[in-house]
Short mmCIF file of C-alpha atoms in Angstrom, two decimals:
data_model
loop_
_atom_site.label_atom_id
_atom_site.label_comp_id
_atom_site.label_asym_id
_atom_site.label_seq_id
_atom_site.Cartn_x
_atom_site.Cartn_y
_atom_site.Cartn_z
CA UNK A 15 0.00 0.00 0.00
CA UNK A 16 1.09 3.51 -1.18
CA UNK A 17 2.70 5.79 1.49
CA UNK A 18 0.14 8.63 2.25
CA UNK A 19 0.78 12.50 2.60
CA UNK A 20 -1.01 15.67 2.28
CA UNK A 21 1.53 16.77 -0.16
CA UNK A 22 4.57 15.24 -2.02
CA UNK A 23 6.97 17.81 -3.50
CA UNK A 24 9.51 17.07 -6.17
CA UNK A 25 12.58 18.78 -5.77
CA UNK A 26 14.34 19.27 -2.92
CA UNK A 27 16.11 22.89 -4.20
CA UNK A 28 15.05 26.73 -3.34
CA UNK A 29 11.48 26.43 -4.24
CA UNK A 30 10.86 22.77 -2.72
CA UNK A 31 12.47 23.37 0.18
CA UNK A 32 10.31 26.86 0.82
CA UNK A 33 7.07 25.08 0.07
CA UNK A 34 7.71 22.10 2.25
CA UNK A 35 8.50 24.18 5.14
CA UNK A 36 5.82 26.40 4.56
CA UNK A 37 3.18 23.22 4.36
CA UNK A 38 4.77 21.76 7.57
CA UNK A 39 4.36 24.96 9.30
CA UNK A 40 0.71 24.69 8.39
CA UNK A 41 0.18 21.53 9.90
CA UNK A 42 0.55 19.19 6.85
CA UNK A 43 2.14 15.94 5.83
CA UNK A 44 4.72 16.45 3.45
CA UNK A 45 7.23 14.23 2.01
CA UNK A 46 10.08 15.95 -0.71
CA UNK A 47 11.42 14.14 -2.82
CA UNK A 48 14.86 15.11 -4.55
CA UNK A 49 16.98 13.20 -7.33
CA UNK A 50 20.65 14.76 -7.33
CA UNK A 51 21.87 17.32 -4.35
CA UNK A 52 19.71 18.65 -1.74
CA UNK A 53 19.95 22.45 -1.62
CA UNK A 54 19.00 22.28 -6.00
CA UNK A 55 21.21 24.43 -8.28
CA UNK A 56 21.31 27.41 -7.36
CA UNK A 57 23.98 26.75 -4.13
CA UNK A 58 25.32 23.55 -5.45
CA UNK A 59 26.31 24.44 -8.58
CA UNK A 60 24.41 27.82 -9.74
CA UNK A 61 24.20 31.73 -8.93
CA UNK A 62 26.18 31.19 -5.15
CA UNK A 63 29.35 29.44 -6.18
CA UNK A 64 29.06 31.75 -9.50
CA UNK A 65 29.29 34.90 -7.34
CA UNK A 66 31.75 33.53 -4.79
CA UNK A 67 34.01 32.80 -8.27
CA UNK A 68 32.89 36.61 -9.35
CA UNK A 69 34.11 37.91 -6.03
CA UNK A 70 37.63 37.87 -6.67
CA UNK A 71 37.04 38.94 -10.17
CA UNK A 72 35.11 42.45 -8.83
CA UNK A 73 38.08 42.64 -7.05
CA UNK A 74 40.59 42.34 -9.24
CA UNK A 75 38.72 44.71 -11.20
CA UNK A 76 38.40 47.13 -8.88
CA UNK A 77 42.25 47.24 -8.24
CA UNK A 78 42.73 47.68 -12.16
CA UNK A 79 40.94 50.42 -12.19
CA UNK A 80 42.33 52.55 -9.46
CA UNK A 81 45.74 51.67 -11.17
CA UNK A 82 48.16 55.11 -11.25
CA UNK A 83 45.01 56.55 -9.02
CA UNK A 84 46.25 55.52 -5.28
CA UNK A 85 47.22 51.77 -6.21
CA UNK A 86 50.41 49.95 -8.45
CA UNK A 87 50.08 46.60 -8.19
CA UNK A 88 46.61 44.55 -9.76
CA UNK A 89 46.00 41.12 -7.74
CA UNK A 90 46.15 38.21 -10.10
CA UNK A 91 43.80 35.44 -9.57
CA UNK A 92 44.68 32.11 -8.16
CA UNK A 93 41.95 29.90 -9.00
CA UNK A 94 42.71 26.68 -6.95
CA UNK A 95 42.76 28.72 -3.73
CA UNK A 96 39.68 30.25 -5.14
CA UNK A 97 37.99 27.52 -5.80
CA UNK A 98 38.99 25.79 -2.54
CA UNK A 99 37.21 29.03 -1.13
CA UNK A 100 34.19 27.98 -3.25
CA UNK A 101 33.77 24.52 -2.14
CA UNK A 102 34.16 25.29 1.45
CA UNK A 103 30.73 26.50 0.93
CA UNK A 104 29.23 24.32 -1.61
CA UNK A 105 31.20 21.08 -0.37
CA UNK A 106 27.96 21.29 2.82
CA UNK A 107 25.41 22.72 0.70
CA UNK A 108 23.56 18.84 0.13
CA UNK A 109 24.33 17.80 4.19
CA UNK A 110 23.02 20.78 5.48
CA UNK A 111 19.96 21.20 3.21
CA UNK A 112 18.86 17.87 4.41
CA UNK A 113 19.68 18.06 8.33
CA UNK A 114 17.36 21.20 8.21
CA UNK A 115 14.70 19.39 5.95
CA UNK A 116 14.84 16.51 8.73
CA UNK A 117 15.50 19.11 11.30
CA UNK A 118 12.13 20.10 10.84
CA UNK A 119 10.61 16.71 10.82
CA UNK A 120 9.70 16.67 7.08
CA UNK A 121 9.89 13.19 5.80
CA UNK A 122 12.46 13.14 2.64
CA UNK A 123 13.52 10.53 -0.34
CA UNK A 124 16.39 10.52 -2.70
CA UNK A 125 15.70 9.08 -6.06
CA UNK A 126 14.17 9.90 -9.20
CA UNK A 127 9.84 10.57 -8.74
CA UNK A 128 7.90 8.96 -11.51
CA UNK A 129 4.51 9.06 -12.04
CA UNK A 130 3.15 5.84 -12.69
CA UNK A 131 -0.87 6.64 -12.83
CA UNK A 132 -3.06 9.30 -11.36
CA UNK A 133 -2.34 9.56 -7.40
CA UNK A 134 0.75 6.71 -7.48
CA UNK A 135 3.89 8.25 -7.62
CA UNK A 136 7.36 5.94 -7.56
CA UNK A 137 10.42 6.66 -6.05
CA UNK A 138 12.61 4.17 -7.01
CA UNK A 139 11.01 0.82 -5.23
CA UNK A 140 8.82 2.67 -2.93
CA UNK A 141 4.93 4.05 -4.36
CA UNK A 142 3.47 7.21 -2.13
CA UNK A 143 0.66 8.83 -2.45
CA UNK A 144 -0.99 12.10 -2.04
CA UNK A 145 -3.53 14.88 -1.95
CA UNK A 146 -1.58 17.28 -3.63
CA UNK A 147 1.96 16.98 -5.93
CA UNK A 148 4.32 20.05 -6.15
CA UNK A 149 6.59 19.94 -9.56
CA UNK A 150 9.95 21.81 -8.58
CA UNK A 151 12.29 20.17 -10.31
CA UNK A 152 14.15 22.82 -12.03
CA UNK A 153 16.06 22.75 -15.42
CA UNK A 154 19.49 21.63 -17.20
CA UNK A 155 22.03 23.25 -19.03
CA UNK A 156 20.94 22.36 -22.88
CA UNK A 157 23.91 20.52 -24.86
CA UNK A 158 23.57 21.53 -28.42
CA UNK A 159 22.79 18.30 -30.62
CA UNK A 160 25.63 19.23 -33.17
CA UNK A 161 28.92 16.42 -34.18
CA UNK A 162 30.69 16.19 -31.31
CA UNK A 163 28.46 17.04 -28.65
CA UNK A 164 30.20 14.97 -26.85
CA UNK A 165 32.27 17.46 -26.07
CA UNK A 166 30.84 20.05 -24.84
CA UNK A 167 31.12 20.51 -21.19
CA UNK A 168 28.60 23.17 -18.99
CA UNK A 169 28.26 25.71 -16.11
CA UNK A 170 28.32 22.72 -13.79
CA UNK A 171 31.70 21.80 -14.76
CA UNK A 172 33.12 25.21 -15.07
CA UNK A 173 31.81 25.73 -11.90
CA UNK A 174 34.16 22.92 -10.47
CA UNK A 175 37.17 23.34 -12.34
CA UNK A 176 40.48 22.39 -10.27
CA UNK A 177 42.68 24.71 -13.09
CA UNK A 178 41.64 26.71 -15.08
CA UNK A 179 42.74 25.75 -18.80
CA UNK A 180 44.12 28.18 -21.58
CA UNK A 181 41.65 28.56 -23.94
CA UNK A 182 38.10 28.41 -23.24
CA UNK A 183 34.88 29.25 -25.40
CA UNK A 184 31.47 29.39 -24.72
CA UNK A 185 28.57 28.42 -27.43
CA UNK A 186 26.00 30.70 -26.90
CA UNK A 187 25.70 34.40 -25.69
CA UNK A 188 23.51 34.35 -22.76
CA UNK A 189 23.54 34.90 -18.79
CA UNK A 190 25.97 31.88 -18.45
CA UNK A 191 28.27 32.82 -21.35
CA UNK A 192 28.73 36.05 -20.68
CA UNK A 193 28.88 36.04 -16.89
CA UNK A 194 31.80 32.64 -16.91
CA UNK A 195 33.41 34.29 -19.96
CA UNK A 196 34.05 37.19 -17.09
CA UNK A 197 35.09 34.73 -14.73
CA UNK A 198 37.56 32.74 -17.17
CA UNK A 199 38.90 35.72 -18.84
CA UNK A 200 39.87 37.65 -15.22
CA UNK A 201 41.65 34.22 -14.58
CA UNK A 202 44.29 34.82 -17.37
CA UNK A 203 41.96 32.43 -19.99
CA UNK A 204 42.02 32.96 -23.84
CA UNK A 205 38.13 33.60 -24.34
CA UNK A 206 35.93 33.04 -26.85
CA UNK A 207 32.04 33.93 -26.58
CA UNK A 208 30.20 32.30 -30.15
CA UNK A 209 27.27 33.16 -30.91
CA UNK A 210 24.17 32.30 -33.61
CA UNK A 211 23.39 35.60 -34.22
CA UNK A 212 24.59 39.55 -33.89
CA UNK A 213 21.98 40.07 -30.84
CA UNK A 214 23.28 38.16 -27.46
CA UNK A 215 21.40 38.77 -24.29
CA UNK A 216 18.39 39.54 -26.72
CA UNK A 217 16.23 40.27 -23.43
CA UNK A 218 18.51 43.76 -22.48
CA UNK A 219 18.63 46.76 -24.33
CA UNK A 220 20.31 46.36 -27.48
CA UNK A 221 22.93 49.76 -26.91
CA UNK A 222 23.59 48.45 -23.37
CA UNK A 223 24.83 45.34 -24.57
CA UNK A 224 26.72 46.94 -27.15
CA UNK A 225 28.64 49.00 -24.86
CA UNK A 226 28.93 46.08 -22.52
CA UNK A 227 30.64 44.02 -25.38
CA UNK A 228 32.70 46.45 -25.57
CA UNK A 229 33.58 46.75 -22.18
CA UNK A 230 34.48 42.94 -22.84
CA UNK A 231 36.19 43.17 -25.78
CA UNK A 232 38.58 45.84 -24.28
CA UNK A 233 39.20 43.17 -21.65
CA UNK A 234 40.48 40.58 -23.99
CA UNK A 235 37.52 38.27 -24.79
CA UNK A 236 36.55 37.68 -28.27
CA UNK A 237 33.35 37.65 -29.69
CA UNK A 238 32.17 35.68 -33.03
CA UNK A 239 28.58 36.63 -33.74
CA UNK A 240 26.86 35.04 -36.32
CA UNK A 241 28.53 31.94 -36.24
CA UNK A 242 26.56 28.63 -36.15
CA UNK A 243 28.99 26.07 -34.26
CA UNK A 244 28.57 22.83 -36.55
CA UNK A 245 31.03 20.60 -35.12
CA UNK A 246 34.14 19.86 -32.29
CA UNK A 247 36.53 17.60 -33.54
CA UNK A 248 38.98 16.42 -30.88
CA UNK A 249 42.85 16.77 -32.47
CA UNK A 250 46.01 17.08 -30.83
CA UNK A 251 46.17 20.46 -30.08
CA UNK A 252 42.94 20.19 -28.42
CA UNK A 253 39.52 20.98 -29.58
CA UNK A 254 38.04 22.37 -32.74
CA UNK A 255 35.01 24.27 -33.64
CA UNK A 256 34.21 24.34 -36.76
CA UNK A 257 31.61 26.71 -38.89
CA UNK A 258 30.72 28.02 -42.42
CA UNK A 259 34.30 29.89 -42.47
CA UNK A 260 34.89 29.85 -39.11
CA UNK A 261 37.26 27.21 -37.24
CA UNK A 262 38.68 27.99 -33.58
CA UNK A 263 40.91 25.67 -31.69
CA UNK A 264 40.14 25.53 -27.96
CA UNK A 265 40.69 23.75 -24.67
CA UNK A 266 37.52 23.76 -23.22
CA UNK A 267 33.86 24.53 -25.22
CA UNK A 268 30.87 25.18 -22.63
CA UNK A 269 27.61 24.73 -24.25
CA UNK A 270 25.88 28.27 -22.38
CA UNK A 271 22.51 28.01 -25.30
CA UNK A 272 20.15 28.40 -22.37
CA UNK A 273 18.74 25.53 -20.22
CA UNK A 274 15.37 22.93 -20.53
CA UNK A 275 13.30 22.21 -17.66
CA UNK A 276 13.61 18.36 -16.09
CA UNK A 277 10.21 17.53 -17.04
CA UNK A 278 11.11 14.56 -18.87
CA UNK A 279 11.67 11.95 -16.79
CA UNK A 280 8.57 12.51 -13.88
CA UNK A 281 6.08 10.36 -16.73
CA UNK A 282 3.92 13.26 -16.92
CA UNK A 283 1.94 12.07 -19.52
CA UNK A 284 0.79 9.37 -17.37
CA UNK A 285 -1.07 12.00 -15.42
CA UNK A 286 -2.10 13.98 -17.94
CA UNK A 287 -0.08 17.13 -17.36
CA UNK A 288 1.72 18.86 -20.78
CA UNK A 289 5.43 20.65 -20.85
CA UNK A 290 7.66 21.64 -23.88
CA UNK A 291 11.22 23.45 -23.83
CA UNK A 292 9.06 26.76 -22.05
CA UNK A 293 8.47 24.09 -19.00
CA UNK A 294 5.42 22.94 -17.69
CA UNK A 295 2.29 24.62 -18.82
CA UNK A 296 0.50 25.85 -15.46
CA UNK A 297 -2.24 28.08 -14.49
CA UNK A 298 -2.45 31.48 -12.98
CA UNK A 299 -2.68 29.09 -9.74
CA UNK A 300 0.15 27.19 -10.97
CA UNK A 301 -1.80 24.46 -11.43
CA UNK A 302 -1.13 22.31 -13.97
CA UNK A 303 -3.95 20.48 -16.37
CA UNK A 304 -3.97 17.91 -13.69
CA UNK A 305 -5.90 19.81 -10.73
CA UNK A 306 -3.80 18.24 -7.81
CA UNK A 307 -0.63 18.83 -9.72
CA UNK A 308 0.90 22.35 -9.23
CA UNK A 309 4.75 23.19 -10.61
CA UNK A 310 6.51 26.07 -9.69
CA UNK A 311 10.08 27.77 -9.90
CA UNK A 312 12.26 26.98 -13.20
CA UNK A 313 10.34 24.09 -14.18
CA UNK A 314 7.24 25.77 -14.66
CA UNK A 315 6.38 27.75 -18.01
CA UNK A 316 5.21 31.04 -16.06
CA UNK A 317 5.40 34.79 -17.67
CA UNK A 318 8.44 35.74 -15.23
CA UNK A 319 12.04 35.21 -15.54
CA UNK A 320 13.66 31.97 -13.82
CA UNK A 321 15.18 33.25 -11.24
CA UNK A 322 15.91 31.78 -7.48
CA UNK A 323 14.10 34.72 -5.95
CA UNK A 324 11.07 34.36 -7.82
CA UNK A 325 11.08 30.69 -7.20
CA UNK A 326 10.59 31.43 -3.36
CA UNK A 327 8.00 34.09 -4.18
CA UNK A 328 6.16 31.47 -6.23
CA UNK A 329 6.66 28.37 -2.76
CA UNK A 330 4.92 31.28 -0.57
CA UNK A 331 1.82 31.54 -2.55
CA UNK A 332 1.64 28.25 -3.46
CA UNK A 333 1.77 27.58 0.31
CA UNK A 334 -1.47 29.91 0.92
CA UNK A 335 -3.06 28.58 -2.20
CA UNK A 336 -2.94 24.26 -0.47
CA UNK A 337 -4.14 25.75 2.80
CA UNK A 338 -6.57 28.97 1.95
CA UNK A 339 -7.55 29.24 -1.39
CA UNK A 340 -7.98 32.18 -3.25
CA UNK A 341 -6.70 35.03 -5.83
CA UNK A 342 -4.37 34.46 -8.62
CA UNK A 343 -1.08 34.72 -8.41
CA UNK A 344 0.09 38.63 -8.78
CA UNK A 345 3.89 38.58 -9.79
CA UNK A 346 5.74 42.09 -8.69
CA UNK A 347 8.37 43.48 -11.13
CA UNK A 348 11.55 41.30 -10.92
CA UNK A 349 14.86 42.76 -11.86
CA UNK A 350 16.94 40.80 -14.11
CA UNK A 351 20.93 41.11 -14.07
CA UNK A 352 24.24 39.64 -15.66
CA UNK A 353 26.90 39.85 -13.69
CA UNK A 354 29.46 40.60 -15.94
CA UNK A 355 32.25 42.98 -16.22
CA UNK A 356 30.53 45.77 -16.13
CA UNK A 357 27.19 44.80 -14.53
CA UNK A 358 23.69 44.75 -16.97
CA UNK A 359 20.52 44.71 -15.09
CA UNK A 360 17.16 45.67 -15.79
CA UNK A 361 13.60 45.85 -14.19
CA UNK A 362 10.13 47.07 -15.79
CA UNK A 363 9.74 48.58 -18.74
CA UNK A 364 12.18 48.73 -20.84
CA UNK A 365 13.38 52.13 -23.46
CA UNK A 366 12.86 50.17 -26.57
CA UNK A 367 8.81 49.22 -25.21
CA UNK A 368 8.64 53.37 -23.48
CA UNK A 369 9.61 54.36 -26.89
CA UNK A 370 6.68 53.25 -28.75
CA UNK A 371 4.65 55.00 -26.79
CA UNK A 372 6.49 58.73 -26.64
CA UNK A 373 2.56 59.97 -24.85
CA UNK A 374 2.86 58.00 -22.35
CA UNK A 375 6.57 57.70 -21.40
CA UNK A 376 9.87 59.83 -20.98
CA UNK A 377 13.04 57.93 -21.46
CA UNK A 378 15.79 59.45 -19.56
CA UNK A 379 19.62 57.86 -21.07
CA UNK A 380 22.68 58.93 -18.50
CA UNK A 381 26.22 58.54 -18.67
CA UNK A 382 27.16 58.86 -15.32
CA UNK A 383 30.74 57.97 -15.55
CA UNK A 384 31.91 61.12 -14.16
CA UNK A 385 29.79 61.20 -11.53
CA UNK A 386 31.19 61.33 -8.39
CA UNK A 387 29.88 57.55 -7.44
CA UNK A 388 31.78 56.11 -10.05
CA UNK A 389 34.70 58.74 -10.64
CA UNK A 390 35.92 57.52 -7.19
CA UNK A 391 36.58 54.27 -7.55
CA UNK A 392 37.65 54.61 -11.54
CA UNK A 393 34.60 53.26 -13.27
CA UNK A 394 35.27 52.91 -17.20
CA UNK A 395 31.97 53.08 -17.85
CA UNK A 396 28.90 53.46 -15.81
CA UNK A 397 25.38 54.01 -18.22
CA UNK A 398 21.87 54.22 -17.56
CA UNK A 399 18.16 54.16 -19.45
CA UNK A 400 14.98 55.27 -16.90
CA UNK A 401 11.68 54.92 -18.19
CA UNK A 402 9.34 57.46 -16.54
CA UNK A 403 5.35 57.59 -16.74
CA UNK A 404 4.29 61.16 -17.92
CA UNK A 405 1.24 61.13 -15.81
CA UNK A 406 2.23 60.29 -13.25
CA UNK A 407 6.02 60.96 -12.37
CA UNK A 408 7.06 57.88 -11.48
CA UNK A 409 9.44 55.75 -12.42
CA UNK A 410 8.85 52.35 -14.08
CA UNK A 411 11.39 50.94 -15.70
CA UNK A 412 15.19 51.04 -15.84
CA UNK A 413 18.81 49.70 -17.46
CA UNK A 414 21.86 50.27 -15.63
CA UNK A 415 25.11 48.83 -16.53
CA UNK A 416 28.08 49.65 -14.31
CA UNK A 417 29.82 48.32 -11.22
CA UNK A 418 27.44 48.93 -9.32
CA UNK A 419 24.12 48.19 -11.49
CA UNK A 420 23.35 44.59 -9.54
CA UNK A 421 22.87 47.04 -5.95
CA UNK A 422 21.34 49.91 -7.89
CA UNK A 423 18.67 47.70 -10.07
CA UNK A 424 17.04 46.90 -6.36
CA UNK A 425 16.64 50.33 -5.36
CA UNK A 426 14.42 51.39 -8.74
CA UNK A 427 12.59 47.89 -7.97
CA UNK A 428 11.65 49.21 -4.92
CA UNK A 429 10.62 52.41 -6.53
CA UNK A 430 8.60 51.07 -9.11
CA UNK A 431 6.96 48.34 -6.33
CA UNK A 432 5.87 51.78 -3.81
CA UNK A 433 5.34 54.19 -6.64
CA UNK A 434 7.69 56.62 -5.70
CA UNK A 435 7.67 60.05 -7.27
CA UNK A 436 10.52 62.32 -7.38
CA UNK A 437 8.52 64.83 -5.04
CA UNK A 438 8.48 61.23 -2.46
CA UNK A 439 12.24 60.35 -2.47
CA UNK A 440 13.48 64.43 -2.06
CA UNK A 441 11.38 63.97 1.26
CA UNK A 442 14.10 61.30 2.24
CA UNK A 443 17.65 61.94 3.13
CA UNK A 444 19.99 59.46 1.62
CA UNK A 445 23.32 58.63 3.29
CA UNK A 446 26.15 60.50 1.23
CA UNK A 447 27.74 59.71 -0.86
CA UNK A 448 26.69 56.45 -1.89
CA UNK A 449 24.94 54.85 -5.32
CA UNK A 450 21.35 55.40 -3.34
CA UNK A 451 22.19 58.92 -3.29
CA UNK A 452 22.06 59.66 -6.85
CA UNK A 453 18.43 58.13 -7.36
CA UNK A 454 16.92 61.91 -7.28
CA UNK A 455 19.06 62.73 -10.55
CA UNK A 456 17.82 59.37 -12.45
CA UNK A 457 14.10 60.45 -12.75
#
């Protein structure tokens, strides 16, 4: 006979964990489920050990830049002691995600879920059963199907490299490519970022990620636009990309051409709940065409970036919506960011969208690298687009890229989120001088 629970999640990473905590907090059974690490991507092998990585790349780039300006001699980076310093975090990341999961008497299985029929869920040899299923399963860096995919290796394994290697490329000009081309290139690697087309990080303002390419390019990596990787051939001087008139020799090729939800293997189609490469196809309750089958975070195919954040958002109303039923969900603004060399990030409306509609919007586009914020430390570029409603004076979208962009795209989501007019902030004093100081001369 099936094990029984109130609710079986699937997933055991940011937005399983939140929503099986949450449930057990209200009282219900819950059992989570998780295939691979505990703790999902995100600190195993995702945005934390990324940013522990870009830590020691801000810095180095923060001593280049005050260079004949109060400082002589640039850091270089020593990668095994950084990324020693990286798995003294990660390396407890699966232990301690599951001592707290157990720590709060949730029960918890390791092995792939698999729907077998409606209400009979396997877990390797064991069946359990439920009220309600929670998808949160996440997705996969995609491996291009070309000759040679063999090949290809991804952000998990650059994320866990003991050395780093001479000459590295990344296929595809995305978040991942451009943020561990950063990464690779600080840590004295020959870089190569190929892409399909002339129009990486498609989502961001197209002059934004010009300037930011060229940012990059003055840093040493090399981009190939339209160039459509065919095949890697392994020779003996390592590994070759080839192209219609393009060939590039390499140590190491990182497929970065987005990532697929892990959809596939849960038998879904026994249950009678659709997915395709968006995710699963959900409700505005994420609920899924099967009524007691919800998904939520990456996996899900939901109008809102994939983002960690978001994710946990998503666990807390799902939470509510098992235990008090009620309104849609109602997604806030979420800002977006690379974390590159400079910094791109973005939240609401963007200038191309304000643009169309010149009635209703004023576009505001800065270059505040002479600004005091930036002149200090020796910014080499520090840019910004702020999209504000006519009618109403307040702000509701903006673009920064600088050093500083990934602290400053927060403080315009919070103006956006309260509806803050410039009249509003001028009643606030700021402390001085800092990035949150200059929000008065952005609107």
């Amino acid at each position: 006979m099936a094990e029984q629970y109130d609710v079986v999640v699937i997933g055991g990473g940011p937005a399983g964990n939140a929503m099986a905590s949450g449930l057990k907090a209200q009282a219900k059974t819950v059992l989570i489920v998780e295939a691979d690490l505990w703790g999902g991507t995100c600190p195993n092998r995702g945005c934390d050990p990324k940013k522990i990585l870009l830590s020691a790349v801000e810095a180095r780039q923060a001593a280049q830049h005050l260079q004949g300006q109060g400082l002589i001699v640039a850091p270089k980076i020593d990668w095994p002691a950084l990324m020693a310093h990286k798995r003294g975090y990660t390396d407890g990341i699966n232990d301690g995600t599951l001592n707290g999961l157990k720590g709060q008497d949730i029960a918890t299985l390791h092995g792939q879920a698999h729907f077998q029929s409606d209400n009979q869920l396997a877990v390797g040899d064991r069946v359990v059963s439920a009220t309600d299923y929670v998808i949160a399963t996440g997705q996969r860096p995609a491996i291009l199907p070309i000759t040679g995919h063999e090949y290809f290796k991804t952000s998990t394994d650059f994320l866990d490299l003991d050395q780093m290697l001479k000459r590295v490329t990344f296929v595809g000009g995305g978040y991942v490519g451009f943020e561990l081309a950063t990464i690779a290139n600080a840590a004295g690697a020959d870089v190569h970022v190929i892409h399909h087309n002339d129009r990486p990080l498609k989502a961001f303002d197209a002059d934004l990620v010009k300037d930011l390419m060229a940012a990059m390019t003055a840093d040493g990596i090399t981009f190939d636009l339209n160039t459509d990787v065919q095949a890697i051939t392994k020779t003996a001087t390592g590994l070759q990309l080839t192209a219609d008139n393009f060939e590039l020799t390499t140590d190491l090729v990182i497929s970065s051409a987005g990532r697929i939800p892990n959809a596939d293997q849960l038998g879904l189609a026994n249950v009678g709940v659709t997915f395709d490469r968006h995710g699963i196809q959900v409700n505005d309750h994420l609920q899924t065409a099967n009524p007691h089958i919800y998904a939520i975070g990456d996996v899900s195919d939901t109008p809102v970036p994939k983002l960690t954040p978001v994710a946990g958002f998503e666990a807390r109303y799902l939470v509510g919506e098992l235990t008090h039923p009620g309104a849609a969900i109602k997604y806030p603004v979420v800002p977006t960011q690379v974390f590159a060399a400079p910094k791109l990030a973005q939240v609401g409306i963007s200038a191309a969208a304000a643009t169309e509609h010149p009635d209703e919007y004023r576009v505001n586009t800065l270059d505040m690298t002479k600004w005091f914020t930036y002149y200090r430390f020796g910014a080499q570029q520090a840019q910004a687009k702020v999209v504000v409603a006519k009618a109403s004076g307040q702000v509701v979208g903006a673009t920064l890229l600088s050093d500083v962009a990934d602290e400053m795209i927060n403080y315009f989501t919070l103006l956006i989120e309260k509806h803050v007019t410039l009249p509003d902030l001028q009643r606030l004093v700021l402390a001085y001088p800092t990035p949150a100081s200059d929000l008065q001369y952005l609107y």
